[in-house]
């Protein structure tokens, strides 16, 4: 096969890149490894909130850029942070022009949420929801311009002449080999969250103890292909995810929602010995990462009192109170901390002593002196003192990996010496350098995907115009 641009993966980042290049008059081919008409990738399951570090995309770009640097502890490449901060809204407007529909969400940072909204029903009910409609809309627009999505085509190797990437090879679902000659390749395979071997090396010692809160398609093929072609790989540690009920492994109704992040934000989380192990004020994504990175990601328990359960527990759509119990999740309830400890298999006197110390520190405004410290994040920590008390067995859920192929602001893949690799781009969750770092800073998978997809295509158009 021959084309100008070949894209690996038909999620939102790949389709944005493909459609933008097709609008510029290029012949575009998108390879999608799944065979189904409505292949289920993360972009189809998405909740669909276009935001930047939980800030409104309509905020001033300088503020968004500063927030990205703050959230990632200056880990983000400045050029990527600037690209997302300046082009976030532009990428949404461009998608709107392509026919993708957005609506306002219920919270102030949600100016752009895919329509029809996804957060209306429990479980993975994606059919006819925002992500599903978005992918179908983008593919239909691509088809009008002569572009194609070839389903059942898995890319396995990049081909080049040592100086530039010139295409790729792969296998069809039926086992036949194929190759594509092209002026450039865009890797848009969505990350490596479903590859247990890669996860074990980079993210957690026990991948099986982390729940796959995603479409399970991200096997890191793009990462491996790019590495073989000499690309630089970023720090791979962080992932975007949430804290879920531990029952989710046996109960499909408990994901993608409810997540327990807001209960933890006001309350606390302990390990199987009843000890706090991380600063809950750093937010749900950081807590999920701390659970995954520890030696034993299992056996964690979220603790709250009735004030927390009735306020933070109810604040969001599909919040744990009452969705958790309504969908069969475990919620222990007791009139004393000692009784609660017994229900969860924890040592009662240890838990009582720990919570006494914790409460005293919060009341004296000395949470930061605790070990681990207890900071106030977006939510104020609340002493655990009003009966009844609640406990929820919890696990970390991984949605996508934050690290990946190092790119610059034009989404060009970088070689180990930081020079761009001619003819190779990486976009969306295949790309690294924006999110992650020590703080596991989360920016937003969708805004990252639309901005890098758009920028890769626009750079390709520019380069191919010149040559
Ligand atoms: C439940 C859920 C809720 C979310 N909510 C939000 C939200 O509200 N806001 C937000 O910003 N983000 C959210 N996200 C994250 C966001 O949806 C993703 O970051 C984004 O959709 C990723 O797009 P992508 O194109 O990089 O990857 P994907 O959508 O994963 O697409 C990658 C595609 O590549 C294909 N592929 C993989 N390997 C190959 C190969 N070798 N050859 C060919 N094809 C291949 C896969 O099958 C897949 O179809 C959510 C994710 C989930 C799962």
Short mmCIF file of C-alpha atoms and ligand atoms in Angstrom, two decimals:
data_model
loop_
_atom_site.label_atom_id
_atom_site.label_comp_id
_atom_site.label_asym_id
_atom_site.label_seq_id
_atom_site.Cartn_x
_atom_site.Cartn_y
_atom_site.Cartn_z
CA UNK A 1 0.00 0.00 0.00
CA UNK A 2 1.10 3.57 -0.61
CA UNK A 3 -0.01 6.89 0.84
CA UNK A 4 1.39 10.20 2.05
CA UNK A 5 0.72 9.70 5.74
CA UNK A 6 0.02 6.47 7.58
CA UNK A 7 -1.41 6.57 11.11
CA UNK A 8 -1.16 3.70 13.62
CA UNK A 9 -4.36 3.63 15.70
CA UNK A 10 -7.82 5.07 15.14
CA UNK A 11 -8.47 6.67 18.52
CA UNK A 12 -9.11 10.40 18.76
CA UNK A 13 -5.45 11.40 18.41
CA UNK A 14 -4.95 9.28 15.28
CA UNK A 15 -8.18 10.40 13.62
CA UNK A 16 -7.49 14.08 14.34
CA UNK A 17 -4.05 13.76 12.74
CA UNK A 18 -5.47 11.85 9.78
CA UNK A 19 -8.36 14.22 9.12
CA UNK A 20 -6.21 17.35 9.40
CA UNK A 21 -3.68 15.91 6.92
CA UNK A 22 -6.50 14.89 4.56
CA UNK A 23 -7.88 18.45 4.75
CA UNK A 24 -4.48 19.56 3.48
CA UNK A 25 -4.92 17.36 0.43
CA UNK A 26 -2.76 14.42 1.52
CA UNK A 27 -3.58 10.75 0.93
CA UNK A 28 -4.06 9.26 4.36
CA UNK A 29 -4.39 5.73 5.68
CA UNK A 30 -5.25 4.86 9.28
CA UNK A 31 -4.48 1.34 10.53
CA UNK A 32 -6.59 0.03 13.38
CA UNK A 33 -5.69 -3.35 14.84
CA UNK A 34 -9.21 -4.13 16.05
CA UNK A 35 -11.59 -5.56 13.45
CA UNK A 36 -15.00 -4.51 14.76
CA UNK A 37 -16.87 -1.69 13.06
CA UNK A 38 -17.11 0.07 16.44
CA UNK A 39 -13.75 -1.07 17.85
CA UNK A 40 -13.61 -0.26 21.58
CA UNK A 41 -10.62 1.93 22.40
CA UNK A 42 -10.18 4.45 25.23
CA UNK A 43 -11.50 7.22 23.00
CA UNK A 44 -14.80 5.35 22.63
CA UNK A 45 -15.11 4.71 26.39
CA UNK A 46 -14.11 8.23 27.38
CA UNK A 47 -16.14 10.46 29.67
CA UNK A 48 -15.31 13.22 27.21
CA UNK A 49 -14.31 16.21 29.33
CA UNK A 50 -11.81 18.40 27.46
CA UNK A 51 -9.93 20.18 30.27
CA UNK A 52 -6.37 21.09 31.19
CA UNK A 53 -5.33 20.00 34.72
CA UNK A 54 -9.01 20.33 35.73
CA UNK A 55 -8.98 23.96 34.53
CA UNK A 56 -11.30 25.36 31.90
CA UNK A 57 -9.71 25.36 28.43
CA UNK A 58 -11.05 28.90 27.99
CA UNK A 59 -8.66 30.13 30.73
CA UNK A 60 -5.78 32.34 29.66
CA UNK A 61 -3.03 30.26 28.04
CA UNK A 62 -0.40 31.65 30.44
CA UNK A 63 -2.42 30.39 33.39
CA UNK A 64 -2.90 26.97 31.81
CA UNK A 65 0.79 26.69 31.04
CA UNK A 66 1.73 27.67 34.61
CA UNK A 67 -0.74 25.14 35.97
CA UNK A 68 0.73 22.34 33.82
CA UNK A 69 4.20 23.14 35.12
CA UNK A 70 2.93 23.26 38.71
CA UNK A 71 0.93 20.03 38.51
CA UNK A 72 3.85 18.15 36.96
CA UNK A 73 6.45 19.70 39.30
CA UNK A 74 8.17 21.21 36.22
CA UNK A 75 8.49 17.77 34.68
CA UNK A 76 6.53 18.74 31.54
CA UNK A 77 8.57 19.98 28.59
CA UNK A 78 7.88 23.67 28.40
CA UNK A 79 7.24 23.58 24.64
CA UNK A 80 4.62 20.84 25.08
CA UNK A 81 2.98 22.62 28.00
CA UNK A 82 2.78 25.77 25.87
CA UNK A 83 1.39 23.85 22.90
CA UNK A 84 -1.44 22.38 24.97
CA UNK A 85 -2.13 25.66 26.76
CA UNK A 86 -2.34 27.67 23.55
CA UNK A 87 -3.93 25.11 21.22
CA UNK A 88 -6.41 23.37 23.54
CA UNK A 89 -9.33 25.56 22.54
CA UNK A 90 -8.22 25.74 18.91
CA UNK A 91 -8.25 21.93 18.73
CA UNK A 92 -11.78 21.80 20.16
CA UNK A 93 -13.02 24.49 17.74
CA UNK A 94 -11.45 22.55 14.88
CA UNK A 95 -13.25 19.38 16.01
CA UNK A 96 -16.52 21.33 16.22
CA UNK A 97 -16.03 22.45 12.63
CA UNK A 98 -15.53 18.81 11.70
CA UNK A 99 -18.96 18.10 13.22
CA UNK A 100 -18.01 16.79 16.69
CA UNK A 101 -20.58 17.95 19.20
CA UNK A 102 -19.77 19.40 22.62
CA UNK A 103 -21.90 20.66 25.49
CA UNK A 104 -21.18 22.37 28.79
CA UNK A 105 -20.67 20.10 31.80
CA UNK A 106 -21.97 20.69 35.33
CA UNK A 107 -18.65 21.97 36.75
CA UNK A 108 -16.96 25.28 36.03
CA UNK A 109 -13.94 23.79 34.24
CA UNK A 110 -16.17 21.82 31.86
CA UNK A 111 -16.87 24.20 28.98
CA UNK A 112 -16.33 21.36 26.51
CA UNK A 113 -17.81 17.93 27.16
CA UNK A 114 -18.60 15.48 24.37
CA UNK A 115 -22.27 15.19 23.55
CA UNK A 116 -24.33 13.09 24.15
CA UNK A 117 -22.84 12.87 27.66
CA UNK A 118 -21.31 9.61 28.85
CA UNK A 119 -21.93 10.03 32.56
CA UNK A 120 -25.56 9.10 32.52
CA UNK A 121 -25.47 5.38 33.17
CA UNK A 122 -23.43 2.86 35.11
CA UNK A 123 -20.94 0.51 33.47
CA UNK A 124 -19.46 0.81 30.01
CA UNK A 125 -22.47 2.03 28.11
CA UNK A 126 -20.63 3.77 25.32
CA UNK A 127 -22.97 3.14 22.39
CA UNK A 128 -24.38 6.42 21.10
CA UNK A 129 -22.46 8.38 23.77
CA UNK A 130 -19.95 11.16 23.10
CA UNK A 131 -16.80 9.12 22.40
CA UNK A 132 -18.59 6.75 20.05
CA UNK A 133 -20.24 9.58 18.12
CA UNK A 134 -16.96 11.54 17.98
CA UNK A 135 -15.01 8.65 16.41
CA UNK A 136 -17.74 7.95 13.87
CA UNK A 137 -17.97 11.65 12.98
CA UNK A 138 -14.21 12.00 12.47
CA UNK A 139 -14.03 8.82 10.39
CA UNK A 140 -16.95 9.93 8.20
CA UNK A 141 -15.26 13.29 7.57
CA UNK A 142 -12.02 11.50 6.71
CA UNK A 143 -13.86 9.26 4.24
CA UNK A 144 -15.34 12.33 2.49
CA UNK A 145 -11.76 13.44 1.76
CA UNK A 146 -10.70 10.02 0.49
CA UNK A 147 -9.01 8.85 3.71
CA UNK A 148 -9.58 5.35 5.07
CA UNK A 149 -9.52 3.45 8.34
CA UNK A 150 -8.33 -0.10 7.69
CA UNK A 151 -9.60 -2.29 10.51
CA UNK A 152 -7.89 -5.53 11.51
CA UNK A 153 -4.44 -4.14 10.58
CA UNK A 154 -1.83 -4.18 13.32
CA UNK A 155 1.41 -2.30 12.70
CA UNK A 156 4.44 -4.12 14.07
CA UNK A 157 7.54 -2.47 12.57
CA UNK A 158 8.63 0.90 11.24
CA UNK A 159 10.51 0.86 7.95
CA UNK A 160 13.10 3.42 6.90
CA UNK A 161 16.43 4.05 5.24
CA UNK A 162 18.40 4.94 8.36
CA UNK A 163 17.74 8.65 7.87
CA UNK A 164 13.98 8.84 7.72
CA UNK A 165 10.98 6.67 8.45
CA UNK A 166 9.33 5.72 5.17
CA UNK A 167 6.50 3.43 6.13
CA UNK A 168 5.73 0.37 8.18
CA UNK A 169 4.91 -3.32 8.17
CA UNK A 170 2.38 -5.36 10.05
CA UNK A 171 -0.05 -8.25 10.21
CA UNK A 172 -3.75 -8.40 9.48
CA UNK A 173 -6.15 -10.05 11.92
CA UNK A 174 -6.22 -13.01 9.51
CA UNK A 175 -2.44 -13.37 9.85
CA UNK A 176 -1.38 -11.95 6.45
CA UNK A 177 1.63 -9.64 6.25
CA UNK A 178 1.29 -6.16 4.79
CA UNK A 179 3.45 -3.10 4.33
CA UNK A 180 2.73 0.56 3.70
CA UNK A 181 5.04 3.04 2.00
CA UNK A 182 4.50 6.61 3.16
CA UNK A 183 6.30 9.91 3.58
CA UNK A 184 5.61 9.84 7.31
CA UNK A 185 4.15 7.69 10.11
CA UNK A 186 2.09 8.89 13.08
CA UNK A 187 2.11 6.58 16.10
CA UNK A 188 -1.25 6.91 17.87
CA UNK A 189 -1.61 3.53 19.56
CA UNK A 190 -2.79 4.87 22.92
CA UNK A 191 0.00 3.84 25.35
CA UNK A 192 1.09 0.63 27.11
CA UNK A 193 -1.37 0.31 30.01
CA UNK A 194 -2.55 -3.16 28.98
CA UNK A 195 0.93 -4.64 28.61
CA UNK A 196 1.67 -6.33 31.94
CA UNK A 197 5.35 -6.84 31.17
CA UNK A 198 5.94 -3.17 30.42
CA UNK A 199 3.82 -2.16 33.43
CA UNK A 200 5.89 -4.39 35.67
CA UNK A 201 9.10 -2.80 34.48
CA UNK A 202 7.93 0.79 34.83
CA UNK A 203 4.78 1.28 36.88
CA UNK A 204 4.11 -1.44 39.45
CA UNK A 205 5.70 -4.62 40.78
CA UNK A 206 2.30 -6.37 40.56
CA UNK A 207 0.33 -5.39 37.43
CA UNK A 208 -2.32 -8.00 38.19
CA UNK A 209 -3.25 -6.09 41.38
CA UNK A 210 -4.08 -2.97 39.38
CA UNK A 211 -7.44 -2.86 37.65
CA UNK A 212 -7.47 -2.10 33.91
CA UNK A 213 -9.84 0.87 33.86
CA UNK A 214 -9.54 1.17 30.11
CA UNK A 215 -10.29 -0.56 26.81
CA UNK A 216 -7.26 -2.89 27.19
CA UNK A 217 -5.94 -2.11 23.72
CA UNK A 218 -2.78 -0.19 24.65
CA UNK A 219 -0.02 -2.81 24.39
CA UNK A 220 2.88 -0.42 23.82
CA UNK A 221 3.42 -1.51 20.19
CA UNK A 222 4.24 2.08 19.23
CA UNK A 223 6.73 2.42 22.06
CA UNK A 224 8.55 -0.76 21.02
CA UNK A 225 8.57 0.20 17.32
CA UNK A 226 9.82 3.71 18.07
CA UNK A 227 12.51 2.43 20.44
CA UNK A 228 13.75 0.05 17.74
CA UNK A 229 13.90 3.00 15.35
CA UNK A 230 16.14 4.93 17.76
CA UNK A 231 13.53 7.10 19.48
CA UNK A 232 13.99 8.54 22.93
CA UNK A 233 11.62 7.20 25.59
CA UNK A 234 10.56 9.38 28.52
CA UNK A 235 10.19 8.45 32.18
CA UNK A 236 7.51 5.74 32.05
CA UNK A 237 6.43 5.68 35.68
CA UNK A 238 3.19 7.65 35.98
CA UNK A 239 -0.30 6.68 34.94
CA UNK A 240 -3.63 8.44 34.84
CA UNK A 241 -6.20 6.54 36.86
CA UNK A 242 -8.43 6.55 39.90
CA UNK A 243 -9.02 4.65 43.11
CA UNK A 244 -11.84 2.13 42.67
CA UNK A 245 -13.69 -0.39 44.83
CA UNK A 246 -11.59 -3.58 45.15
CA UNK A 247 -14.73 -5.49 44.11
CA UNK A 248 -14.30 -4.17 40.57
CA UNK A 249 -12.24 -7.24 39.62
CA UNK A 250 -15.42 -9.34 39.88
CA UNK A 251 -18.06 -6.73 39.20
CA UNK A 252 -18.18 -4.89 35.89
CA UNK A 253 -20.73 -2.40 37.20
CA UNK A 254 -18.06 -0.75 39.36
CA UNK A 255 -16.07 0.86 36.57
CA UNK A 256 -15.33 3.34 35.11
CA UNK A 257 -17.39 4.88 37.95
CA UNK A 258 -17.77 5.37 40.84
CA UNK A 259 -14.26 6.32 41.90
CA UNK A 260 -13.29 6.97 45.49
CA UNK A 261 -10.92 9.91 44.97
CA UNK A 262 -13.13 12.54 46.60
CA UNK A 263 -13.83 10.39 49.65
CA UNK A 264 -10.07 9.95 50.04
CA UNK A 265 -9.52 13.68 49.45
CA UNK A 266 -11.51 14.46 52.60
CA UNK A 267 -10.83 11.19 54.45
CA UNK A 268 -7.89 8.79 54.39
CA UNK A 269 -6.58 5.51 52.98
CA UNK A 270 -4.62 2.80 54.81
CA UNK A 271 -2.76 -0.39 53.89
CA UNK A 272 -3.54 -3.91 55.11
CA UNK A 273 -1.77 -3.08 58.41
CA UNK A 274 -3.98 -0.05 59.03
CA UNK A 275 -1.18 2.44 58.25
CA UNK A 276 -1.45 5.49 56.04
CA UNK A 277 1.06 5.18 53.20
CA UNK A 278 0.70 8.40 51.16
CA UNK A 279 -0.42 12.02 51.39
CA UNK A 280 -4.11 11.87 50.47
CA UNK A 281 -4.10 15.62 49.72
CA UNK A 282 -2.15 15.04 46.50
CA UNK A 283 -5.35 13.87 44.80
CA UNK A 284 -6.77 10.63 43.45
CA UNK A 285 -4.35 10.21 40.52
CA UNK A 286 -1.33 10.51 42.82
CA UNK A 287 -2.90 8.18 45.41
CA UNK A 288 -3.63 5.57 42.71
CA UNK A 289 0.00 5.86 41.57
CA UNK A 290 1.27 5.47 45.14
CA UNK A 291 -0.87 2.33 45.52
CA UNK A 292 0.55 0.90 42.29
CA UNK A 293 4.17 1.77 42.98
CA UNK A 294 4.27 0.20 46.45
CA UNK A 295 5.47 -3.36 47.01
CA UNK A 296 1.93 -4.55 47.69
CA UNK A 297 -0.74 -2.66 45.70
CA UNK A 298 -3.56 -4.79 47.20
CA UNK A 299 -5.29 -4.67 50.57
CA UNK A 300 -5.93 -0.92 50.72
CA UNK A 301 -8.90 0.47 52.65
CA UNK A 302 -10.54 3.90 52.37
CA UNK A 303 -11.81 5.30 55.68
CA UNK A 304 -14.45 8.00 56.13
CA UNK A 305 -16.95 9.21 58.69
CA UNK A 306 -20.56 10.13 58.04
CA UNK A 307 -19.76 13.81 57.30
CA UNK A 308 -17.34 12.78 54.56
CA UNK A 309 -19.55 10.02 53.20
CA UNK A 310 -22.57 12.31 53.00
CA UNK A 311 -20.71 15.30 51.54
CA UNK A 312 -17.58 14.38 49.55
CA UNK A 313 -19.11 10.96 48.90
CA UNK A 314 -22.07 12.49 47.06
CA UNK A 315 -20.58 15.45 45.26
CA UNK A 316 -19.98 14.19 41.73
CA UNK A 317 -22.06 12.46 39.09
CA UNK A 318 -22.14 8.70 39.69
CA UNK A 319 -20.53 9.36 43.09
CA UNK A 320 -19.76 6.43 45.44
CA UNK A 321 -22.65 7.39 47.72
CA UNK A 322 -25.00 5.81 46.69
CA UNK A 323 -23.65 4.24 43.44
CA UNK A 324 -21.18 1.91 45.16
CA UNK A 325 -23.72 0.00 47.23
CA UNK A 326 -26.42 0.19 44.57
CA UNK A 327 -24.08 -1.67 42.24
CA UNK A 328 -23.00 -4.35 44.69
CA UNK A 329 -19.77 -2.81 46.05
CA UNK A 330 -18.64 -3.45 49.63
CA UNK A 331 -19.21 -0.67 52.17
CA UNK A 332 -18.44 -1.49 55.82
CA UNK A 333 -20.33 0.60 58.37
CA UNK A 334 -19.85 0.73 62.14
CA UNK A 335 -20.57 2.96 65.12
CA UNK A 336 -16.98 2.99 66.37
CA UNK A 337 -13.53 2.90 64.76
CA UNK A 338 -12.67 -0.27 66.70
CA UNK A 339 -15.74 -2.03 65.35
CA UNK A 340 -14.94 -0.78 61.82
CA UNK A 341 -11.39 -2.16 62.12
CA UNK A 342 -12.74 -5.59 63.07
CA UNK A 343 -15.10 -5.58 60.07
CA UNK A 344 -12.16 -4.89 57.72
CA UNK A 345 -9.73 -7.31 59.36
CA UNK A 346 -7.53 -4.54 60.82
CA UNK A 347 -6.08 -4.39 64.34
CA UNK A 348 -8.65 -2.28 66.30
CA UNK A 349 -6.28 -0.66 68.80
CA UNK A 350 -3.77 0.29 66.10
CA UNK A 351 -6.45 1.88 63.91
CA UNK A 352 -7.99 3.77 66.87
CA UNK A 353 -4.56 5.11 67.88
CA UNK A 354 -3.65 6.09 64.33
CA UNK A 355 -6.94 7.94 63.78
CA UNK A 356 -6.65 9.71 67.17
CA UNK A 357 -3.22 11.03 66.18
CA UNK A 358 -4.47 11.95 62.70
CA UNK A 359 -7.52 13.83 64.04
CA UNK A 360 -5.44 15.72 66.61
CA UNK A 361 -2.96 16.81 63.93
CA UNK A 362 -5.74 18.06 61.62
CA UNK A 363 -7.39 20.01 64.43
CA UNK A 364 -4.08 21.64 65.38
CA UNK A 365 -3.49 22.44 61.70
CA UNK A 366 -0.38 20.25 61.80
CA UNK A 367 -1.28 17.69 59.15
CA UNK A 368 2.01 18.29 57.35
CA UNK A 369 3.90 17.04 60.43
CA UNK A 370 2.31 13.61 60.17
CA UNK A 371 4.21 10.79 58.52
CA UNK A 372 3.32 10.60 55.70
CA UNK A 373 2.25 14.25 55.70
CA UNK A 374 -1.40 15.13 55.21
CA UNK A 375 -1.77 18.19 53.02
CA UNK A 376 -4.98 19.94 52.04
CA UNK A 377 -5.40 19.56 48.30
CA UNK A 378 -8.46 20.74 46.45
CA UNK A 379 -10.50 19.39 49.38
CA UNK A 380 -10.14 20.12 53.07
CA UNK A 381 -9.20 17.04 55.12
CA UNK A 382 -11.88 16.27 57.70
CA UNK A 383 -11.25 14.59 61.10
CA UNK A 384 -12.75 11.10 61.25
CA UNK A 385 -15.02 11.58 64.25
CA UNK A 386 -18.72 11.49 63.39
CA UNK A 387 -20.41 8.08 63.54
CA UNK A 388 -21.31 6.02 61.69
CA UNK A 389 -17.87 5.30 60.24
CA UNK A 390 -17.28 3.78 56.81
CA UNK A 391 -14.59 1.63 55.18
CA UNK A 392 -14.24 0.59 51.53
CA UNK A 393 -11.75 -2.03 50.27
CA UNK A 394 -10.00 -0.28 47.37
CA UNK A 395 -7.66 -0.84 44.44
CA UNK A 396 -5.88 1.36 41.92
CA UNK A 397 -7.41 1.57 38.44
CA UNK A 398 -5.19 2.46 35.48
CA UNK A 399 -6.72 4.37 32.56
CA UNK A 400 -3.62 5.22 30.51
CA UNK A 401 0.13 5.45 30.90
CA UNK A 402 1.57 8.97 30.92
CA UNK A 403 5.09 8.24 29.68
CA UNK A 404 5.96 7.27 26.13
CA UNK A 405 7.79 8.37 23.00
CA UNK A 406 9.57 11.70 23.55
CA UNK A 407 8.18 14.41 21.26
CA UNK A 408 8.61 18.13 20.65
CA UNK A 409 5.84 20.70 20.26
CA UNK A 410 5.26 19.63 16.64
CA UNK A 411 4.72 16.04 17.91
CA UNK A 412 7.85 14.89 16.08
CA UNK A 413 9.41 11.85 17.72
CA UNK A 414 12.84 12.67 19.11
CA UNK A 415 16.01 10.62 18.86
CA UNK A 416 18.16 10.10 21.96
CA UNK A 417 20.21 13.19 21.04
CA UNK A 418 16.99 15.26 21.03
CA UNK A 419 16.96 15.73 17.25
CA UNK A 420 13.65 14.99 15.49
CA UNK A 421 13.44 11.68 13.63
CA UNK A 422 12.45 12.53 10.07
CA UNK A 423 9.08 11.11 9.10
CA UNK A 424 8.03 9.99 12.59
CA UNK A 425 5.40 11.52 14.87
CA UNK A 426 3.84 10.33 18.14
CA UNK A 427 0.52 11.67 19.41
CA UNK A 428 -2.04 11.20 22.18
CA UNK A 429 -1.21 8.65 24.86
CA UNK A 430 1.59 7.15 22.78
CA UNK A 431 3.58 10.34 23.40
CA UNK A 432 5.45 11.28 26.57
CA UNK A 433 6.97 14.41 28.06
CA UNK A 434 3.81 16.32 29.01
CA UNK A 435 2.37 14.34 31.94
CA UNK A 436 3.93 12.31 34.74
CA UNK A 437 7.22 12.89 36.56
CA UNK A 438 7.74 12.49 40.32
CA UNK A 439 4.34 14.05 41.02
CA UNK A 440 2.53 11.91 38.43
CA UNK A 441 1.03 15.18 37.18
CA UNK A 442 -2.16 14.69 35.17
CA UNK A 443 -2.97 17.22 32.44
CA UNK A 444 -5.75 15.53 30.40
CA UNK A 445 -5.68 12.69 27.89
CA UNK A 446 -8.15 14.27 25.48
CA UNK A 447 -6.59 17.71 25.21
CA UNK A 448 -3.19 16.07 24.81
CA UNK A 449 -4.62 13.90 22.01
CA UNK A 450 -6.36 16.64 20.03
CA UNK A 451 -3.47 19.11 20.29
CA UNK A 452 -0.70 16.67 19.40
CA UNK A 453 -2.81 15.11 16.61
CA UNK A 454 -3.45 18.51 15.07
CA UNK A 455 0.13 19.66 15.44
CA UNK A 456 1.62 16.47 13.96
CA UNK A 457 -0.55 16.83 10.85
CA UNK A 458 0.17 20.54 10.47
CA UNK A 459 3.90 19.97 10.75
CA UNK A 460 3.66 17.18 8.18
CA UNK A 461 1.72 19.46 5.80
CA UNK A 462 4.37 22.14 6.16
CA UNK A 463 7.26 19.75 5.56
CA UNK A 464 5.62 18.05 2.59
CA UNK A 465 4.76 21.44 1.07
CA UNK A 466 8.42 22.37 1.16
CA UNK A 467 9.74 19.13 -0.34
C1 LIG B 1 -13.38 5.51 31.09
C2 LIG B 1 -12.49 6.61 30.59
C3 LIG B 1 -12.82 7.94 30.87
C4 LIG B 1 -11.98 8.97 30.42
N1 LIG B 1 -12.36 10.26 30.62
C5 LIG B 1 -11.56 11.27 30.20
C6 LIG B 1 -11.96 12.63 30.33
O1 LIG B 1 -13.10 12.93 30.75
N2 LIG B 1 -11.07 13.61 29.96
C7 LIG B 1 -9.84 13.30 29.44
O2 LIG B 1 -9.07 14.23 29.13
N3 LIG B 1 -9.46 12.02 29.24
C8 LIG B 1 -10.29 11.00 29.59
N4 LIG B 1 -9.94 9.71 29.34
C9 LIG B 1 -8.70 9.45 28.61
C10 LIG B 1 -8.89 9.69 27.10
O3 LIG B 1 -10.09 9.08 26.67
C11 LIG B 1 -7.69 9.12 26.35
O4 LIG B 1 -6.55 9.77 26.84
C12 LIG B 1 -7.77 9.33 24.85
O5 LIG B 1 -9.01 8.87 24.35
C13 LIG B 1 -6.62 8.57 24.20
O6 LIG B 1 -6.71 8.65 22.81
P1 LIG B 1 -5.60 7.96 21.91
O7 LIG B 1 -5.94 8.26 20.52
O8 LIG B 1 -4.24 8.32 22.38
O9 LIG B 1 -5.69 6.38 22.23
P2 LIG B 1 -6.88 5.31 22.08
O10 LIG B 1 -8.21 5.90 22.15
O11 LIG B 1 -6.52 4.26 23.06
O12 LIG B 1 -6.70 4.74 20.61
C14 LIG B 1 -5.59 3.97 20.23
C15 LIG B 1 -6.01 3.00 19.12
O13 LIG B 1 -4.83 2.39 18.58
C16 LIG B 1 -5.13 1.01 18.30
N5 LIG B 1 -3.85 0.29 18.24
C17 LIG B 1 -3.04 -0.05 19.27
N6 LIG B 1 -1.95 -0.68 18.81
C18 LIG B 1 -2.06 -0.72 17.46
C19 LIG B 1 -1.21 -1.25 16.42
N7 LIG B 1 -0.04 -1.84 16.68
N8 LIG B 1 -1.64 -1.14 15.13
C20 LIG B 1 -2.84 -0.55 14.84
N9 LIG B 1 -3.67 -0.05 15.79
C21 LIG B 1 -3.27 -0.12 17.08
C22 LIG B 1 -6.03 0.61 19.44
O14 LIG B 1 -6.77 -0.54 19.15
C23 LIG B 1 -6.89 1.86 19.61
O15 LIG B 1 -8.06 1.78 18.83
C24 LIG B 1 -10.78 8.66 29.73
C25 LIG B 1 -10.47 7.33 29.42
C26 LIG B 1 -11.32 6.31 29.84
C27 LIG B 1 -10.99 4.88 29.50
#
